[in-house]
Amino acid sequence: MTKTINWPIIKTNMSYPIEPYKVKVLNSINILNRTERIKALQKADYNLFKISSEKVTIDLLTDSGTSALSQEQWSQMMLGDESYASAKSWERLEASVKNFTGKKEIIPVHQGRAAEKIIAEILLQKNDVALSNGFFDTTRANLEHRGAICLDIPTEKILNPSQSRLFKGDINIKKLQRLISKYRKQIKFILMTLTNNTYGGQPASLKNVSLAGNIAKKNGLLFVIDACRIVENAYFIWRDEQKKRGNIKNIVRKLFSLADLAFMSTKKDGLANSGGFIATNDHALATQLRELVVLYEGFITYGGMTGREMESIARGLEEVVDLAYLNHRLGQIIYFHNELAKIGIPLINPPGGHAVYVDAAKFFPHIPKNNFPGQALVTALYQEGGIRSVEIGSLMLAGSAKNELVRLAIPRRTYVQSHLDYIVEIFKKITANKKQYKGFKIIWQASSLRHFTCKLKPL
Ligand SMILES: Cc1ncc(COP(=O)(O)O)c(C=O)c1O
């Protein structure tokens, strides 16, 4: 039976959850006029990656590394110990990560993809196979760089983007079993990305993660978790299970307990602007990983991070499991999603943990795929409101694009209700004049990852 979603927002009669913080330090934002924005777009060849952040009013390009730090994080950063080896800040970070994950062996890295590179080098050889609910693009790139084959097997629930189903981030268990039989000799590990960023930031259920973990164990495979947004994922589990499983921290620990190996970019649920770690209970594996950390990242007690950064992460991992923070974080995204849905914007349902995704092909039905409806919406949002978002469709993914999406990623603790309401107003404005936007053609592109640097021309 289809389970539809009706998340309760927060214990208040308001539809928007009150921000559980007040402003203390200002980061002014520029509000350019429309003519200035048109000029900026022309200068950037209609590629938003090339627009100076000073010219952006609301930046929804990513939720990664863009969190606001708390006063406690800033004050703890003053205690940053910048000693090369065994600094106090490392001891604080190690203790905090142990407490967060329940794992015994903690290995620091400077960000998520560094962990991916090191794990790939230890675990994979040419033609090995890894299976996932959804490899994030840097994860896939690092594993494929070793010559491995990465197969995404998301649940079939993902096939209907507009239908609201719980836990669309699950892995497809039947396909998982089938592929293990098919590639028995080549398979090295199963990886669960929590939440599943590649498929709309959707969470996976505890049942699904446990099942996948058991299958890995039965087949002698490693079970790996990409834990970038594990707390947001845990919050969805907590809501669904009527809070029966105790607090969020317990659910996070339960999820980690299922993994033989986990890695995390702390730029997301670490509530920090940088950093990452690998965690395991396997001492022999940890020893191998540490050898590569010394080679690529720095000594094993800083992994490419400064003492200050380690302090901000240590504190961030404590703050992120706070219920007041999470009620607001997820409530804010649900509110934004609901307000856009109310004015008829076609969206991926339900909202994921860190972003709202617009179905640009439905929004601009008059723009064919090869003229990039997603990019047309991205540039329209900038032109009309100085809003920066990102196209995830034919421009970014070329022939492999399944949908023409625009992602509106929400940085943590950074924007408030009026910012979101402003974006809704800009959407109304664009909706009223849809036909004026005609799409683009590419006039120059790099040989790979073309969306970062390509030049476009409006039709
Ligand atoms: C699911 C997922 N895994 C891995 C990464 C890579 O992390 P980083 O950007 O810190 O290298 C990201 C970054 O966005 C991500 O979303």
Coordinates of C-alpha atoms and ligand atoms in Angstrom, one line a residue:
M1 CA 0.0 0.0 0.0
T2 CA 1.2 3.5 -0.8
K3 CA 2.1 5.4 2.3
T4 CA 1.6 9.1 1.8
I5 CA 3.4 11.6 3.9
N6 CA 1.9 14.1 6.3
W7 CA 4.8 15.1 8.5
P8 CA 3.8 17.0 11.6
I9 CA 6.0 20.1 11.5
I10 CA 6.6 21.2 15.1
K11 CA 4.6 21.6 18.3
T12 CA 3.1 25.0 17.4
N13 CA 0.1 26.2 15.5
M14 CA 2.3 27.9 12.9
S15 CA 3.1 26.4 9.5
Y16 CA 6.7 27.6 9.7
P17 CA 8.9 26.3 12.5
I18 CA 10.3 29.1 14.6
E19 CA 14.1 29.5 14.0
P20 CA 15.8 28.1 17.2
Y21 CA 18.5 30.8 17.0
K22 CA 18.8 34.6 16.8
V23 CA 21.2 36.7 14.7
K24 CA 24.5 37.7 16.3
V25 CA 26.9 38.3 13.5
L26 CA 25.9 39.7 10.2
N27 CA 26.8 38.5 6.7
S28 CA 25.3 41.1 4.5
I29 CA 23.9 40.0 1.2
N30 CA 23.9 42.1 -2.0
I31 CA 20.7 42.7 -3.8
L32 CA 21.5 43.7 -7.3
N33 CA 18.9 45.1 -9.6
R34 CA 17.6 43.2 -12.6
T35 CA 19.8 45.0 -15.2
E36 CA 22.9 44.3 -13.1
R37 CA 21.9 40.6 -12.9
I38 CA 21.3 40.3 -16.6
K39 CA 24.8 41.8 -17.2
A40 CA 26.3 39.3 -14.7
L41 CA 24.6 36.4 -16.5
Q42 CA 25.9 37.6 -19.8
K43 CA 29.5 37.9 -18.4
A44 CA 29.3 34.4 -16.9
D45 CA 28.1 32.9 -20.2
Y46 CA 24.8 31.9 -18.4
N47 CA 26.8 29.5 -16.2
L48 CA 25.9 30.2 -12.5
F49 CA 29.2 28.5 -11.3
K50 CA 31.0 31.5 -12.8
I51 CA 29.0 34.2 -11.0
S52 CA 30.8 35.8 -8.1
S53 CA 29.0 35.0 -4.8
E54 CA 29.0 38.7 -4.1
K55 CA 26.4 39.0 -6.9
V56 CA 24.2 36.3 -5.4
T57 CA 21.3 37.2 -3.1
I58 CA 20.2 33.7 -2.0
D59 CA 22.7 30.9 -2.6
L60 CA 21.1 27.5 -2.8
L61 CA 23.9 26.0 -4.9
T62 CA 24.8 23.5 -2.2
D63 CA 24.3 22.6 1.4
S64 CA 27.9 21.4 1.6
G65 CA 30.3 23.4 3.7
T66 CA 27.8 26.3 3.8
S67 CA 26.4 26.0 7.4
A68 CA 26.4 28.8 9.8
L69 CA 28.6 28.1 12.8
S70 CA 27.2 28.5 16.4
Q71 CA 28.9 30.8 18.9
E72 CA 30.0 27.6 20.8
Q73 CA 31.8 26.4 17.6
W74 CA 33.5 29.8 17.1
S75 CA 34.6 29.9 20.8
Q76 CA 35.8 26.3 20.7
M77 CA 37.8 27.2 17.5
M78 CA 39.8 29.7 19.6
L79 CA 41.1 26.6 21.5
G80 CA 42.4 25.1 18.2
D81 CA 45.7 23.4 18.9
E82 CA 47.7 23.5 15.7
S83 CA 50.4 21.1 16.8
Y84 CA 51.4 18.7 14.1
A85 CA 51.1 15.5 16.0
S86 CA 48.5 14.4 18.6
A87 CA 47.1 17.9 19.1
K88 CA 44.4 18.5 21.8
S89 CA 42.0 19.4 19.0
W90 CA 42.5 15.9 17.5
E91 CA 41.8 14.3 20.9
R92 CA 38.5 16.3 21.1
L93 CA 37.5 15.4 17.6
E94 CA 38.3 11.8 18.0
A95 CA 36.3 11.6 21.2
S96 CA 33.4 13.4 19.6
V97 CA 33.4 11.1 16.5
K98 CA 33.6 8.0 18.7
N99 CA 30.6 9.2 20.7
F100 CA 28.7 10.1 17.5
T101 CA 29.4 6.8 15.7
G102 CA 30.1 4.3 18.4
K103 CA 33.1 3.1 16.4
K104 CA 36.6 2.5 17.9
E105 CA 38.9 3.5 15.1
I106 CA 38.7 7.0 13.7
I107 CA 40.7 8.2 10.8
P108 CA 40.6 11.9 9.9
V109 CA 40.5 13.2 6.3
H110 CA 40.1 16.7 4.8
Q111 CA 36.8 16.1 3.1
G112 CA 34.5 13.3 1.9
R113 CA 36.1 12.6 -1.4
A114 CA 39.5 12.0 0.3
A115 CA 37.9 9.2 2.3
E116 CA 36.5 7.8 -0.9
K117 CA 39.9 7.8 -2.6
I118 CA 41.6 6.1 0.3
I119 CA 38.8 3.5 0.7
A120 CA 38.8 2.8 -3.0
E121 CA 42.5 2.2 -3.1
I122 CA 42.4 -0.3 -0.2
L123 CA 39.3 -2.2 -1.2
L124 CA 39.1 -2.2 -4.9
Q125 CA 40.9 -3.6 -8.0
K126 CA 40.1 -3.4 -11.7
N127 CA 36.7 -4.9 -12.6
D128 CA 35.6 -5.3 -8.9
V129 CA 32.0 -4.4 -8.4
A130 CA 30.3 -2.2 -5.8
L131 CA 26.6 -1.9 -5.3
S132 CA 24.7 1.0 -3.8
N133 CA 21.3 2.7 -3.3
G134 CA 23.0 5.6 -5.1
F135 CA 26.7 6.5 -5.4
F136 CA 27.3 10.2 -5.1
D137 CA 29.2 11.5 -8.1
T138 CA 32.5 11.9 -6.3
T139 CA 32.2 8.5 -4.7
R140 CA 31.5 6.9 -8.1
A141 CA 34.3 8.8 -9.7
N142 CA 36.8 7.7 -7.1
L143 CA 35.7 4.0 -7.3
E144 CA 35.7 4.0 -11.1
H145 CA 39.1 5.6 -11.1
R146 CA 40.3 2.3 -9.6
G147 CA 38.7 0.5 -12.6
A148 CA 35.8 -0.7 -10.5
I149 CA 32.2 -1.1 -11.7
C150 CA 29.6 0.9 -9.7
L151 CA 26.0 -0.1 -10.0
D152 CA 23.2 2.0 -8.5
I153 CA 20.2 -0.1 -7.5
P154 CA 17.7 2.4 -6.0
T155 CA 14.2 1.2 -5.0
E156 CA 11.5 1.2 -7.6
K157 CA 9.7 3.8 -5.5
I158 CA 12.0 6.3 -7.1
L159 CA 10.5 5.8 -10.5
N160 CA 7.6 8.1 -10.0
P161 CA 9.2 11.4 -8.9
S162 CA 5.9 13.2 -8.1
Q163 CA 4.5 10.4 -5.9
S164 CA 5.0 10.9 -2.2
R165 CA 6.4 7.7 -0.7
L166 CA 8.3 7.2 2.4
F167 CA 12.0 6.1 2.3
K168 CA 12.5 6.5 -1.4
G169 CA 16.3 6.4 -0.7
D170 CA 16.1 2.6 0.0
I171 CA 18.2 0.1 -1.9
N172 CA 16.4 -2.4 -4.1
I173 CA 16.8 -5.6 -2.1
K174 CA 15.6 -8.0 -4.8
K175 CA 18.1 -6.6 -7.3
L176 CA 20.8 -6.6 -4.7
Q177 CA 20.4 -10.3 -4.2
R178 CA 20.3 -10.9 -7.9
L179 CA 23.4 -8.9 -8.6
I180 CA 25.3 -10.6 -5.8
S181 CA 24.6 -14.0 -7.5
K182 CA 25.5 -12.6 -10.9
Y183 CA 28.8 -10.9 -9.9
R184 CA 29.7 -13.3 -7.0
K185 CA 33.5 -13.2 -7.6
Q186 CA 33.7 -9.5 -8.3
I187 CA 31.6 -7.9 -5.6
K188 CA 33.6 -6.2 -2.9
F189 CA 31.1 -4.2 -0.9
I190 CA 27.6 -2.7 -0.6
L191 CA 27.4 1.0 0.1
M192 CA 24.4 2.8 1.5
T193 CA 24.4 6.6 1.0
L194 CA 22.4 8.2 3.8
T195 CA 20.5 10.2 2.7
N196 CA 20.5 9.2 -0.9
N197 CA 21.7 12.5 -2.5
T198 CA 21.8 11.2 -6.1
Y199 CA 18.1 10.4 -5.8
G200 CA 16.6 13.5 -4.3
G201 CA 18.2 13.4 -0.8
Q202 CA 15.6 10.8 0.1
P203 CA 16.2 8.8 3.3
A204 CA 16.5 5.0 3.6
S205 CA 14.5 3.1 6.3
L206 CA 16.2 1.4 9.2
K207 CA 14.7 -1.9 8.0
N208 CA 16.1 -1.5 4.5
V209 CA 19.6 -0.6 5.8
S210 CA 19.5 -3.6 8.3
L211 CA 18.4 -5.9 5.5
A212 CA 21.2 -4.8 3.2
G213 CA 23.7 -5.1 6.0
N214 CA 22.5 -8.7 6.8
I215 CA 22.8 -9.6 3.1
A216 CA 26.3 -8.2 3.0
K217 CA 27.3 -10.2 6.1
K218 CA 25.7 -13.5 4.8
N219 CA 27.7 -13.1 1.6
G220 CA 31.0 -12.1 3.2
L221 CA 30.9 -8.6 1.8
L222 CA 31.8 -5.4 3.6
F223 CA 28.9 -3.1 4.4
V224 CA 29.8 0.6 4.0
I225 CA 27.8 3.7 4.9
D226 CA 28.4 7.1 3.4
A227 CA 27.2 9.1 6.4
C228 CA 27.2 12.7 5.1
R229 CA 23.6 13.2 6.0
I230 CA 23.0 10.3 8.4
V231 CA 21.4 12.6 11.0
E232 CA 18.8 13.9 8.6
N233 CA 18.2 10.3 7.6
A234 CA 17.8 9.3 11.3
Y235 CA 15.3 12.1 11.8
F236 CA 13.0 10.6 9.1
I237 CA 13.3 7.2 10.8
W238 CA 12.5 8.8 14.1
R239 CA 9.4 10.5 12.7
D240 CA 8.1 7.4 11.0
E241 CA 8.5 5.1 13.9
Q242 CA 6.5 7.5 16.1
K243 CA 9.7 8.2 18.1
K244 CA 9.6 4.6 19.5
R245 CA 13.3 4.2 19.0
G246 CA 14.3 6.8 21.6
N247 CA 16.3 9.8 20.6
I248 CA 18.0 10.7 17.3
K249 CA 21.4 10.0 18.6
N250 CA 20.4 6.4 19.3
I251 CA 19.2 5.9 15.8
V252 CA 22.4 7.4 14.4
R253 CA 24.4 5.0 16.5
K254 CA 22.2 2.1 15.4
L255 CA 22.8 2.9 11.8
F256 CA 26.5 3.1 12.3
S257 CA 26.5 -0.2 14.2
L258 CA 25.3 -1.9 11.0
A259 CA 28.3 -0.7 9.0
D260 CA 31.7 -2.4 8.9
L261 CA 33.1 0.9 7.6
A262 CA 31.6 4.4 7.4
F263 CA 32.9 7.7 6.1
M264 CA 31.5 11.2 6.4
S265 CA 32.0 14.5 4.8
T266 CA 31.5 16.8 7.9
K267 CA 30.6 19.6 5.5
K268 CA 27.0 18.4 5.8
D269 CA 25.7 16.9 9.0
G270 CA 29.0 17.8 10.8
L271 CA 27.7 21.4 10.8
A272 CA 31.2 22.5 9.7
N273 CA 32.7 24.2 6.7
S274 CA 35.2 21.4 6.0
G275 CA 36.5 18.1 7.1
G276 CA 35.7 14.4 7.3
F277 CA 36.5 11.0 8.8
I278 CA 36.5 7.3 8.3
A279 CA 35.2 5.1 11.1
T280 CA 35.4 1.3 11.7
N281 CA 35.9 -1.3 14.5
D282 CA 38.3 -3.3 12.3
H283 CA 41.8 -2.5 13.6
A284 CA 43.6 -4.2 10.6
L285 CA 41.6 -2.3 8.1
A286 CA 42.1 1.0 10.0
T287 CA 45.9 0.4 10.0
Q288 CA 45.8 0.1 6.2
L289 CA 43.7 3.2 5.8
R290 CA 46.0 5.2 8.1
E291 CA 49.0 4.4 5.9
L292 CA 47.3 6.1 3.0
V293 CA 46.2 9.0 5.1
V294 CA 49.8 9.8 5.9
L295 CA 50.6 9.5 2.2
Y296 CA 47.8 11.7 0.9
E297 CA 46.3 13.8 3.7
G298 CA 48.7 14.5 6.5
F299 CA 49.5 12.9 9.8
I300 CA 46.9 10.5 11.3
T301 CA 45.9 13.0 14.0
Y302 CA 44.8 15.8 11.6
G303 CA 44.2 14.3 8.1
G304 CA 44.5 17.6 6.3
M305 CA 42.5 19.6 8.8
T306 CA 43.6 22.5 11.0
G307 CA 43.1 22.3 14.8
R308 CA 40.4 25.0 14.5
E309 CA 38.5 22.9 11.9
M310 CA 38.7 19.9 14.1
E311 CA 37.2 21.9 17.0
S312 CA 34.3 23.1 14.9
I313 CA 33.5 19.6 13.8
A314 CA 33.8 18.1 17.3
R315 CA 31.2 20.6 18.5
G316 CA 29.1 20.4 15.3
L317 CA 28.6 16.6 15.8
E318 CA 27.1 17.3 19.2
E319 CA 24.8 20.1 18.0
V320 CA 23.5 18.3 14.9
V321 CA 21.5 15.7 17.0
D322 CA 19.7 18.4 18.9
L323 CA 16.0 18.0 18.3
A324 CA 15.2 21.7 18.3
Y325 CA 17.8 22.1 15.5
L326 CA 16.4 19.1 13.5
N327 CA 12.7 20.1 13.9
H328 CA 13.6 23.5 12.4
R329 CA 15.9 22.1 9.7
L330 CA 13.5 19.5 8.3
G331 CA 10.5 21.7 9.1
Q332 CA 12.0 24.5 7.0
I333 CA 12.5 22.3 4.0
I334 CA 8.9 20.9 4.3
Y335 CA 7.5 24.4 4.6
F336 CA 9.4 25.6 1.5
H337 CA 8.3 22.5 -0.4
N338 CA 4.7 23.0 0.6
E339 CA 4.7 26.7 -0.3
L340 CA 6.1 25.9 -3.8
A341 CA 3.6 23.0 -4.2
K342 CA 0.7 25.4 -3.3
I343 CA 1.5 27.7 -6.3
G344 CA 1.7 24.7 -8.6
I345 CA 5.4 24.2 -9.0
P346 CA 6.1 20.6 -10.1
L347 CA 8.3 19.0 -7.5
I348 CA 10.0 15.7 -6.6
N349 CA 7.9 14.3 -3.7
P350 CA 8.3 14.1 -0.8
P351 CA 10.9 16.7 0.1
G352 CA 14.3 15.2 0.8
G353 CA 16.5 16.0 3.8
H354 CA 18.5 18.9 2.4
A355 CA 16.9 20.2 -0.7
V356 CA 13.8 20.8 -2.7
Y357 CA 13.9 19.5 -6.3
V358 CA 11.9 21.1 -9.1
D359 CA 10.9 19.1 -12.2
A360 CA 12.0 21.7 -14.8
A361 CA 10.7 19.6 -17.8
K362 CA 7.2 19.9 -16.4
F363 CA 7.7 23.5 -15.4
F364 CA 8.9 24.6 -18.9
P365 CA 7.1 22.0 -21.2
H366 CA 7.8 24.2 -24.2
I367 CA 11.6 23.8 -23.8
P368 CA 13.0 20.5 -25.2
K369 CA 15.5 18.5 -23.3
N370 CA 18.4 19.5 -25.6
N371 CA 17.7 23.1 -24.9
F372 CA 18.1 22.5 -21.2
P373 CA 14.8 23.4 -19.4
G374 CA 16.6 23.0 -16.0
Q375 CA 19.3 25.6 -17.0
A376 CA 16.5 27.9 -18.2
L377 CA 14.9 27.8 -14.8
V378 CA 18.3 28.2 -13.0
T379 CA 19.0 31.4 -15.0
A380 CA 15.5 32.7 -14.7
L381 CA 15.8 32.4 -10.9
Y382 CA 19.0 34.4 -11.0
Q383 CA 17.7 37.0 -13.4
E384 CA 14.5 37.6 -11.5
G385 CA 15.7 37.2 -8.0
G386 CA 19.5 36.7 -7.7
I387 CA 18.9 33.2 -6.6
R388 CA 21.6 30.6 -7.3
S389 CA 20.5 27.0 -7.8
V390 CA 21.9 24.1 -9.8
E391 CA 20.7 22.1 -12.8
I392 CA 20.8 18.4 -12.5
G393 CA 19.6 17.3 -15.9
S394 CA 20.8 17.1 -19.5
L395 CA 23.4 19.9 -19.0
M396 CA 25.1 18.2 -16.1
L397 CA 24.6 14.6 -16.9
A398 CA 24.3 14.7 -20.7
G399 CA 22.8 11.5 -22.2
S400 CA 22.5 9.7 -18.8
A401 CA 20.0 12.3 -17.4
K402 CA 16.7 10.7 -16.4
N403 CA 15.0 13.9 -15.4
E404 CA 15.4 17.6 -15.9
L405 CA 15.8 18.8 -12.3
V406 CA 16.7 22.0 -10.5
R407 CA 18.0 21.5 -7.0
L408 CA 17.4 24.1 -4.4
A409 CA 19.7 23.0 -1.6
I410 CA 19.2 24.7 1.8
P411 CA 22.4 25.5 3.8
R412 CA 22.0 24.7 7.4
R413 CA 21.1 27.5 9.9
T414 CA 21.7 30.1 7.2
Y415 CA 18.4 31.3 5.8
V416 CA 15.2 32.2 7.6
Q417 CA 11.5 32.2 6.6
S418 CA 11.5 35.5 4.7
H419 CA 14.3 34.3 2.4
L420 CA 12.2 31.2 1.5
D421 CA 9.1 33.3 1.0
Y422 CA 11.0 35.6 -1.3
I423 CA 12.0 32.7 -3.4
V424 CA 8.4 31.6 -3.6
E425 CA 7.5 35.1 -4.8
I426 CA 10.2 34.9 -7.6
F427 CA 8.8 31.5 -8.7
K428 CA 5.3 33.2 -9.0
K429 CA 6.9 35.9 -11.2
I430 CA 8.6 33.4 -13.5
T431 CA 5.4 31.3 -13.7
A432 CA 3.4 34.3 -14.9
N433 CA 5.8 34.7 -17.9
K434 CA 7.0 31.2 -18.6
K435 CA 6.9 31.6 -22.4
Q436 CA 9.6 34.3 -22.4
Y437 CA 12.2 31.7 -21.3
K438 CA 13.4 29.7 -24.3
G439 CA 16.3 27.6 -23.3
F440 CA 20.0 27.5 -24.3
K441 CA 22.5 26.0 -26.6
I442 CA 26.1 25.2 -25.6
I443 CA 28.8 27.2 -27.4
W444 CA 31.8 25.7 -25.6
Q445 CA 32.3 22.8 -23.3
A446 CA 35.1 20.9 -21.5
S447 CA 35.6 17.2 -22.2
S448 CA 34.4 16.1 -18.8
L449 CA 32.2 17.6 -16.1
R450 CA 31.1 20.2 -18.6
H451 CA 28.5 21.9 -16.4
F452 CA 31.1 23.6 -14.3
T453 CA 32.7 25.6 -17.1
C454 CA 30.6 25.5 -20.2
K455 CA 29.5 28.6 -22.1
L456 CA 25.9 28.9 -23.1
K457 CA 23.9 31.1 -25.4
P458 CA 20.2 31.9 -25.0
L459 CA 17.9 30.9 -27.9
Ligands
LIG1 C1 26.5 11.9 -0.5 C2 27.8 12.5 -0.6 N1 28.9 11.8 -0.5 C3 30.1 12.3 -0.6 C4 30.3 13.7 -0.9 C5 31.7 14.2 -1.0 O1 32.0 15.0 0.0 P1 33.0 16.3 -0.1 O2 32.3 17.3 -0.9 O3 33.3 16.7 1.3 O4 34.2 15.8 -0.8 C6 29.2 14.5 -1.0 C7 29.3 15.9 -1.3 O5 28.4 16.6 -1.6 C8 27.9 13.9 -0.9 O6 26.8 14.6 -1.0

